[in-house]
Amino acid sequence: MRAKRYFSAVDSHTEGMPTRVITGGVGEIPGATMADKRLHFLRNLDHVRELLVNEPRGHSAMSGAILQPPTRPDADWGVLYIEVSGCLPMCGHGTIGVATVLVETGMVEVTEPVTEVRLDTPAGLVLAEVAVRGGHAESVTIRNVPSFAVDLDAVVAVPGLGEIRCDIAFGGNFYAITSLADLGIPFDKAEKGRMLDAGLAIMAAINGQRRPRHPLHAEIAGCKHVYLEAPGSDAAHSRHAMAIHPGWFDRSPCGTGTSARMAQLHARGQLGLNTDFVNESLIGTRFTGRLVDTARVGDRTAVIPTITGRAWITGTAQYLLDPTDPFPTGFTL
């Protein structure tokens, strides 16, 4: 058996969404911070992401995380988040998956009933509290990065759809939030083609007309997620389909998307601090979110969200690249 590259992984899913946790084979990525490492990875090592998430080793909705030594003394591990759309600054479902894997494989010191895991991410330090019983990670609550509304009632001209009103918010990534009722599309998996087409069109319009940029981190910019709000959603329980570049749906309720949604609802005066918010995905899985504090991000008022969800390990694997493989970076179809 020949291998040009060799990667070890623990595969998991968080409320339906995969996280392939890469535990070996990448080596230490250069950079003084995880944000620096992300930029180096994007410029020099993106072929590794493509190999691990594209077919035939992955699929059109594959997501993962690469473990790294932390760049700050108050963190247990550093993490780079990878998926078919690129290398994200932060990923909520991925963090829940990573924390679950670290606990269940013993890669962090485990205490019951709660193990705290501190993760160094490109978007900042993320704290994960893992509820543990009998050595099993039953659920994970993450304390996410400061989240904030960027633009309420933004209007973009979308080819084929006309002028669309949406809110733009940040929860670790940028999100556009708009109503399926306004688009005239039912919240039904049978309508997934129309929902995805609309989401991608809105995404492209936002990036072309009012591309968002983080006030403190210029490298975090652009919208790759559109939250398509289902009818009947409110500040207690919201259902949605999450369209993601380049053309797929989040299977989980989306952790950073839940954070952005809560920041948007807070900015509209609809969601206060220390109040449960249930966010439901297209396949019916749920995260429970809470806003636990306020903060400042540059000149913006922000909130500190927590997200609680579950993850399950699905397997361990070694992924190889044969030197004669005609698809060294995989392929998309």
GROMACS .gro file of C-alpha atoms in nm:
model
  333
    1MET     CA    1   0.000   0.000   0.000
    2ARG     CA    2   0.160   0.325  -0.117
    3ALA     CA    3   0.074   0.667   0.021
    4LYS     CA    4   0.203   1.010  -0.074
    5ARG     CA    5   0.000   1.166   0.208
    6TYR     CA    6  -0.150   1.007   0.520
    7PHE     CA    7  -0.411   1.167   0.747
    8SER     CA    8  -0.566   1.028   1.065
    9ALA     CA    9  -0.918   1.135   1.157
   10VAL     CA   10  -1.208   1.085   1.394
   11ASP     CA   11  -1.539   1.134   1.215
   12SER     CA   12  -1.848   1.261   1.394
   13HIS     CA   13  -2.178   1.434   1.329
   14THR     CA   14  -2.338   1.720   1.519
   15GLU     CA   15  -2.717   1.706   1.497
   16GLY     CA   16  -2.680   1.557   1.148
   17MET     CA   17  -2.387   1.764   1.017
   18PRO     CA   18  -2.048   1.589   0.976
   19THR     CA   19  -1.725   1.701   1.137
   20ARG     CA   20  -1.415   1.515   1.020
   21VAL     CA   21  -1.162   1.592   1.295
   22ILE     CA   22  -0.810   1.562   1.152
   23THR     CA   23  -0.583   1.447   1.435
   24GLY     CA   24  -0.264   1.386   1.236
   25GLY     CA   25  -0.093   1.417   0.900
   26VAL     CA   26  -0.108   1.793   0.843
   27GLY     CA   27   0.180   1.902   1.065
   28GLU     CA   28   0.207   2.239   1.237
   29ILE     CA   29   0.087   2.520   1.012
   30PRO     CA   30   0.301   2.838   1.022
   31GLY     CA   31   0.155   3.146   1.189
   32ALA     CA   32   0.170   3.341   1.515
   33THR     CA   33  -0.209   3.323   1.563
   34MET     CA   34  -0.482   3.092   1.440
   35ALA     CA   35  -0.598   3.375   1.210
   36ASP     CA   36  -0.246   3.380   1.063
   37LYS     CA   37  -0.250   3.001   1.028
   38ARG     CA   38  -0.582   3.020   0.846
   39LEU     CA   39  -0.442   3.268   0.594
   40HIS     CA   40  -0.130   3.055   0.541
   41PHE     CA   41  -0.347   2.748   0.495
   42LEU     CA   42  -0.567   2.923   0.239
   43ARG     CA   43  -0.267   3.047   0.042
   44ASN     CA   44  -0.050   2.736   0.057
   45LEU     CA   45  -0.237   2.428   0.180
   46ASP     CA   46  -0.589   2.451   0.044
   47HIS     CA   47  -0.525   2.133  -0.155
   48VAL     CA   48  -0.531   1.948   0.180
   49ARG     CA   49  -0.881   2.077   0.247
   50GLU     CA   50  -0.993   1.978  -0.102
   51LEU     CA   51  -0.850   1.627  -0.061
   52LEU     CA   52  -1.031   1.574   0.270
   53VAL     CA   53  -1.374   1.722   0.196
   54ASN     CA   54  -1.428   1.670  -0.179
   55GLU     CA   55  -1.536   1.344  -0.337
   56PRO     CA   56  -1.435   1.061  -0.331
   57ARG     CA   57  -1.325   1.094   0.036
   58GLY     CA   58  -1.592   1.348   0.120
   59HIS     CA   59  -1.915   1.474  -0.032
   60SER     CA   60  -2.095   1.793  -0.131
   61ALA     CA   61  -2.180   1.884   0.231
   62MET     CA   62  -1.860   1.767   0.400
   63SER     CA   63  -1.719   1.962   0.692
   64GLY     CA   64  -1.421   1.913   0.917
   65ALA     CA   65  -1.164   2.056   1.156
   66ILE     CA   66  -0.785   2.035   1.168
   67LEU     CA   67  -0.632   2.019   1.514
   68GLN     CA   68  -0.326   2.234   1.579
   69PRO     CA   69  -0.115   2.330   1.880
   70PRO     CA   70  -0.270   2.644   2.033
   71THR     CA   71  -0.107   2.981   1.975
   72ARG     CA   72  -0.217   3.121   2.311
   73PRO     CA   73  -0.143   2.989   2.661
   74ASP     CA   74  -0.506   2.982   2.777
   75ALA     CA   75  -0.621   2.730   2.511
   76ASP     CA   76  -0.606   2.349   2.503
   77TRP     CA   77  -0.604   2.308   2.124
   78GLY     CA   78  -0.601   2.519   1.812
   79VAL     CA   79  -0.857   2.450   1.540
   80LEU     CA   80  -0.892   2.531   1.171
   81TYR     CA   81  -1.237   2.469   1.028
   82ILE     CA   82  -1.266   2.328   0.677
   83GLU     CA   83  -1.562   2.257   0.452
   84VAL     CA   84  -1.649   2.250   0.085
   85SER     CA   85  -1.693   2.630   0.087
   86GLY     CA   86  -1.344   2.699   0.222
   87CYS     CA   87  -1.168   2.751   0.556
   88LEU     CA   88  -1.400   2.924   0.802
   89PRO     CA   89  -1.302   3.160   1.087
   90MET     CA   90  -1.538   2.973   1.321
   91CYS     CA   91  -1.785   2.685   1.304
   92GLY     CA   92  -2.037   2.614   1.579
   93HIS     CA   93  -2.136   2.259   1.488
   94GLY     CA   94  -1.769   2.185   1.420
   95THR     CA   95  -1.671   2.309   1.765
   96ILE     CA   96  -1.932   2.084   1.926
   97GLY     CA   97  -1.794   1.795   1.720
   98VAL     CA   98  -1.431   1.876   1.809
   99ALA     CA   99  -1.507   1.906   2.183
  100THR     CA  100  -1.692   1.573   2.176
  101VAL     CA  101  -1.405   1.401   1.998
  102LEU     CA  102  -1.142   1.548   2.232
  103VAL     CA  103  -1.332   1.423   2.537
  104GLU     CA  104  -1.424   1.077   2.408
  105THR     CA  105  -1.073   1.007   2.277
  106GLY     CA  106  -0.903   1.136   2.592
  107MET     CA  107  -0.715   1.411   2.409
  108VAL     CA  108  -0.805   1.646   2.696
  109GLU     CA  109  -0.822   1.572   3.067
  110VAL     CA  110  -1.179   1.459   3.134
  111THR     CA  111  -1.371   1.547   3.449
  112GLU     CA  112  -1.733   1.471   3.532
  113PRO     CA  113  -1.994   1.611   3.526
  114VAL     CA  114  -1.844   1.891   3.313
  115THR     CA  115  -1.519   1.911   3.117
  116GLU     CA  116  -1.413   2.255   2.995
  117VAL     CA  117  -1.233   2.264   2.660
  118ARG     CA  118  -1.072   2.591   2.548
  119LEU     CA  119  -1.024   2.621   2.173
  120ASP     CA  120  -0.804   2.870   1.989
  121THR     CA  121  -0.987   2.954   1.664
  122PRO     CA  122  -0.926   3.211   1.388
  123ALA     CA  123  -1.224   3.408   1.523
  124GLY     CA  124  -1.097   3.407   1.882
  125LEU     CA  125  -1.102   3.192   2.196
  126VAL     CA  126  -1.407   2.965   2.215
  127LEU     CA  127  -1.501   2.787   2.538
  128ALA     CA  128  -1.679   2.454   2.527
  129GLU     CA  129  -1.840   2.294   2.835
  130VAL     CA  130  -1.894   1.924   2.775
  131ALA     CA  131  -2.151   1.746   2.990
  132VAL     CA  132  -1.993   1.407   3.063
  133ARG     CA  133  -2.147   1.099   3.222
  134GLY     CA  134  -1.973   0.764   3.233
  135GLY     CA  135  -1.705   0.896   3.001
  136HIS     CA  136  -1.962   0.982   2.737
  137ALA     CA  137  -2.005   1.337   2.607
  138GLU     CA  138  -2.380   1.388   2.636
  139SER     CA  139  -2.395   1.748   2.514
  140VAL     CA  140  -2.173   2.047   2.454
  141THR     CA  141  -2.234   2.414   2.535
  142ILE     CA  142  -2.006   2.654   2.354
  143ARG     CA  143  -1.949   3.017   2.445
  144ASN     CA  144  -1.907   3.177   2.105
  145VAL     CA  145  -1.727   3.489   1.991
  146PRO     CA  146  -1.903   3.828   2.022
  147SER     CA  147  -2.188   3.844   1.769
  148PHE     CA  148  -2.356   4.150   1.630
  149ALA     CA  149  -2.603   4.286   1.378
  150VAL     CA  150  -2.437   4.451   1.078
  151ASP     CA  151  -2.728   4.587   0.877
  152LEU     CA  152  -3.101   4.566   0.950
  153ASP     CA  153  -3.352   4.596   0.667
  154ALA     CA  154  -3.084   4.590   0.400
  155VAL     CA  155  -3.225   4.588   0.046
  156VAL     CA  156  -3.042   4.414  -0.238
  157ALA     CA  157  -3.140   4.378  -0.602
  158VAL     CA  158  -3.142   4.007  -0.683
  159PRO     CA  159  -3.172   3.892  -1.046
  160GLY     CA  160  -3.490   3.694  -1.090
  161LEU     CA  161  -3.621   3.785  -0.744
  162GLY     CA  162  -3.629   4.166  -0.750
  163GLU     CA  163  -3.553   4.377  -0.444
  164ILE     CA  164  -3.511   4.156  -0.139
  165ARG     CA  165  -3.506   4.281   0.220
  166CYS     CA  166  -3.276   4.104   0.464
  167ASP     CA  167  -3.082   4.152   0.786
  168ILE     CA  168  -2.707   4.089   0.796
  169ALA     CA  169  -2.544   3.967   1.117
  170PHE     CA  170  -2.218   3.815   1.239
  171GLY     CA  171  -2.189   3.509   1.463
  172GLY     CA  172  -1.839   3.391   1.374
  173ASN     CA  173  -1.925   3.414   1.003
  174PHE     CA  174  -2.150   3.660   0.821
  175TYR     CA  175  -2.515   3.568   0.760
  176ALA     CA  176  -2.799   3.717   0.562
  177ILE     CA  177  -3.137   3.649   0.723
  178THR     CA  178  -3.450   3.669   0.511
  179SER     CA  179  -3.804   3.534   0.510
  180LEU     CA  180  -3.918   3.244   0.293
  181ALA     CA  181  -4.270   3.390   0.303
  182ASP     CA  182  -4.138   3.708   0.139
  183LEU     CA  183  -3.976   3.494  -0.129
  184GLY     CA  184  -4.298   3.299  -0.187
  185ILE     CA  185  -4.127   2.964  -0.119
  186PRO     CA  186  -4.279   2.704   0.119
  187PHE     CA  187  -4.064   2.563   0.399
  188ASP     CA  188  -4.064   2.212   0.259
  189LYS     CA  189  -3.779   1.979   0.166
  190ALA     CA  190  -3.959   1.922  -0.163
  191GLU     CA  191  -3.881   2.288  -0.239
  192LYS     CA  192  -3.511   2.257  -0.156
  193GLY     CA  193  -3.405   2.342  -0.512
  194ARG     CA  194  -3.593   2.673  -0.509
  195MET     CA  195  -3.472   2.753  -0.157
  196LEU     CA  196  -3.109   2.686  -0.247
  197ASP     CA  197  -3.126   2.883  -0.572
  198ALA     CA  198  -3.277   3.180  -0.390
  199GLY     CA  199  -3.021   3.163  -0.111
  200LEU     CA  200  -2.726   3.156  -0.350
  201ALA     CA  201  -2.869   3.443  -0.555
  202ILE     CA  202  -2.918   3.657  -0.242
  203MET     CA  203  -2.566   3.569  -0.127
  204ALA     CA  204  -2.415   3.680  -0.458
  205ALA     CA  205  -2.614   4.004  -0.453
  206ILE     CA  206  -2.499   4.090  -0.102
  207ASN     CA  207  -2.135   4.023  -0.185
  208GLY     CA  208  -2.164   4.233  -0.498
  209GLN     CA  209  -2.357   4.525  -0.350
  210ARG     CA  210  -2.284   4.547   0.026
  211ARG     CA  211  -2.017   4.292   0.114
  212PRO     CA  212  -1.982   4.278   0.493
  213ARG     CA  213  -1.642   4.306   0.663
  214HIS     CA  214  -1.550   4.254   1.027
  215PRO     CA  215  -1.465   4.587   1.196
  216LEU     CA  216  -1.153   4.446   1.364
  217HIS     CA  217  -1.043   4.162   1.137
  218ALA     CA  218  -1.033   4.269   0.772
  219GLU     CA  219  -0.959   3.913   0.659
  220ILE     CA  220  -1.306   3.805   0.781
  221ALA     CA  221  -1.535   3.933   0.508
  222GLY     CA  222  -1.809   3.828   0.270
  223CYS     CA  223  -2.135   3.639   0.309
  224LYS     CA  224  -2.139   3.264   0.241
  225HIS     CA  225  -2.453   3.178   0.440
  226VAL     CA  226  -2.819   3.274   0.397
  227TYR     CA  227  -3.068   3.195   0.674
  228LEU     CA  228  -3.405   3.128   0.511
  229GLU     CA  229  -3.656   3.183   0.790
  230ALA     CA  230  -3.963   2.958   0.795
  231PRO     CA  231  -4.313   3.099   0.854
  232GLY     CA  232  -4.415   3.110   1.219
  233SER     CA  233  -4.060   3.158   1.345
  234ASP     CA  234  -4.012   3.389   1.642
  235ALA     CA  235  -3.763   3.474   1.916
  236ALA     CA  236  -3.847   3.158   2.113
  237HIS     CA  237  -3.841   2.895   1.838
  238SER     CA  238  -3.719   2.953   1.487
  239ARG     CA  239  -3.710   2.708   1.194
  240HIS     CA  240  -3.494   2.765   0.890
  241ALA     CA  241  -3.303   2.630   0.592
  242MET     CA  242  -2.940   2.743   0.579
  243ALA     CA  243  -2.810   2.787   0.225
  244ILE     CA  244  -2.430   2.777   0.204
  245HIS     CA  245  -2.183   2.857  -0.073
  246PRO     CA  246  -2.117   2.696  -0.319
  247GLY     CA  247  -2.452   2.514  -0.310
  248TRP     CA  248  -2.563   2.301  -0.013
  249PHE     CA  249  -2.767   2.312   0.309
  250ASP     CA  250  -2.640   2.289   0.664
  251ARG     CA  251  -2.783   1.971   0.812
  252SER     CA  252  -2.738   2.098   1.167
  253PRO     CA  253  -2.914   2.407   1.306
  254CYS     CA  254  -2.579   2.590   1.250
  255GLY     CA  255  -2.397   2.720   1.557
  256THR     CA  256  -2.257   3.044   1.417
  257GLY     CA  257  -2.587   3.092   1.234
  258THR     CA  258  -2.776   3.052   1.561
  259SER     CA  259  -2.543   3.313   1.713
  260ALA     CA  260  -2.603   3.554   1.425
  261ARG     CA  261  -2.979   3.495   1.444
  262MET     CA  262  -2.982   3.574   1.817
  263ALA     CA  263  -2.774   3.888   1.759
  264GLN     CA  264  -3.025   3.998   1.494
  265LEU     CA  265  -3.323   3.930   1.722
  266HIS     CA  266  -3.151   4.116   2.008
  267ALA     CA  267  -3.080   4.416   1.785
  268ARG     CA  268  -3.450   4.421   1.697
  269GLY     CA  269  -3.546   4.419   2.066
  270GLN     CA  270  -3.708   4.076   2.041
  271LEU     CA  271  -3.461   3.859   2.238
  272GLY     CA  272  -3.320   3.958   2.575
  273LEU     CA  273  -3.034   3.817   2.778
  274ASN     CA  274  -3.058   3.482   2.960
  275THR     CA  275  -3.355   3.360   2.757
  276ASP     CA  276  -3.363   3.025   2.576
  277PHE     CA  277  -3.387   3.035   2.198
  278VAL     CA  278  -3.447   2.713   2.003
  279ASN     CA  279  -3.315   2.703   1.648
  280GLU     CA  280  -3.437   2.417   1.426
  281SER     CA  281  -3.275   2.292   1.106
  282LEU     CA  282  -3.428   2.178   0.779
  283ILE     CA  283  -3.409   1.815   0.898
  284GLY     CA  284  -3.566   1.895   1.238
  285THR     CA  285  -3.258   1.888   1.463
  286ARG     CA  286  -3.220   2.159   1.726
  287PHE     CA  287  -2.971   2.380   1.908
  288THR     CA  288  -3.063   2.578   2.218
  289GLY     CA  289  -2.904   2.922   2.235
  290ARG     CA  290  -2.882   3.193   2.500
  291LEU     CA  291  -2.738   3.542   2.510
  292VAL     CA  292  -2.540   3.568   2.832
  293ASP     CA  293  -2.369   3.907   2.811
  294THR     CA  294  -2.304   4.215   2.600
  295ALA     CA  295  -1.975   4.334   2.455
  296ARG     CA  296  -1.822   4.582   2.210
  297VAL     CA  297  -1.665   4.495   1.876
  298GLY     CA  298  -1.504   4.813   1.751
  299ASP     CA  299  -1.784   5.068   1.745
  300ARG     CA  300  -2.057   4.803   1.747
  301THR     CA  301  -2.269   4.670   2.032
  302ALA     CA  302  -2.238   4.292   2.044
  303VAL     CA  303  -2.375   4.002   2.243
  304ILE     CA  304  -2.209   3.690   2.382
  305PRO     CA  305  -2.399   3.375   2.277
  306THR     CA  306  -2.393   3.022   2.408
  307ILE     CA  307  -2.508   2.726   2.199
  308THR     CA  308  -2.596   2.379   2.330
  309GLY     CA  309  -2.606   2.076   2.102
  310ARG     CA  310  -2.503   1.711   2.072
  311ALA     CA  311  -2.249   1.521   1.864
  312TRP     CA  312  -2.179   1.153   1.806
  313ILE     CA  313  -1.861   0.981   1.689
  314THR     CA  314  -1.926   0.781   1.371
  315GLY     CA  315  -1.587   0.628   1.303
  316THR     CA  316  -1.211   0.655   1.287
  317ALA     CA  317  -1.015   0.650   0.964
  318GLN     CA  318  -0.685   0.695   0.786
  319TYR     CA  319  -0.714   0.886   0.459
  320LEU     CA  320  -0.443   0.823   0.202
  321LEU     CA  321  -0.327   0.977  -0.123
  322ASP     CA  322  -0.177   0.725  -0.363
  323PRO     CA  323   0.089   0.893  -0.582
  324THR     CA  324  -0.092   0.767  -0.896
  325ASP     CA  325  -0.438   0.887  -0.787
  326PRO     CA  326  -0.581   1.098  -1.074
  327PHE     CA  327  -0.775   1.315  -0.823
  328PRO     CA  328  -0.511   1.445  -0.576
  329THR     CA  329  -0.749   1.720  -0.461
  330GLY     CA  330  -1.066   1.519  -0.511
  331PHE     CA  331  -1.343   1.652  -0.732
  332THR     CA  332  -1.686   1.814  -0.722
  333LEU     CA  333  -1.977   1.723  -0.944
   0.00000   0.00000   0.00000
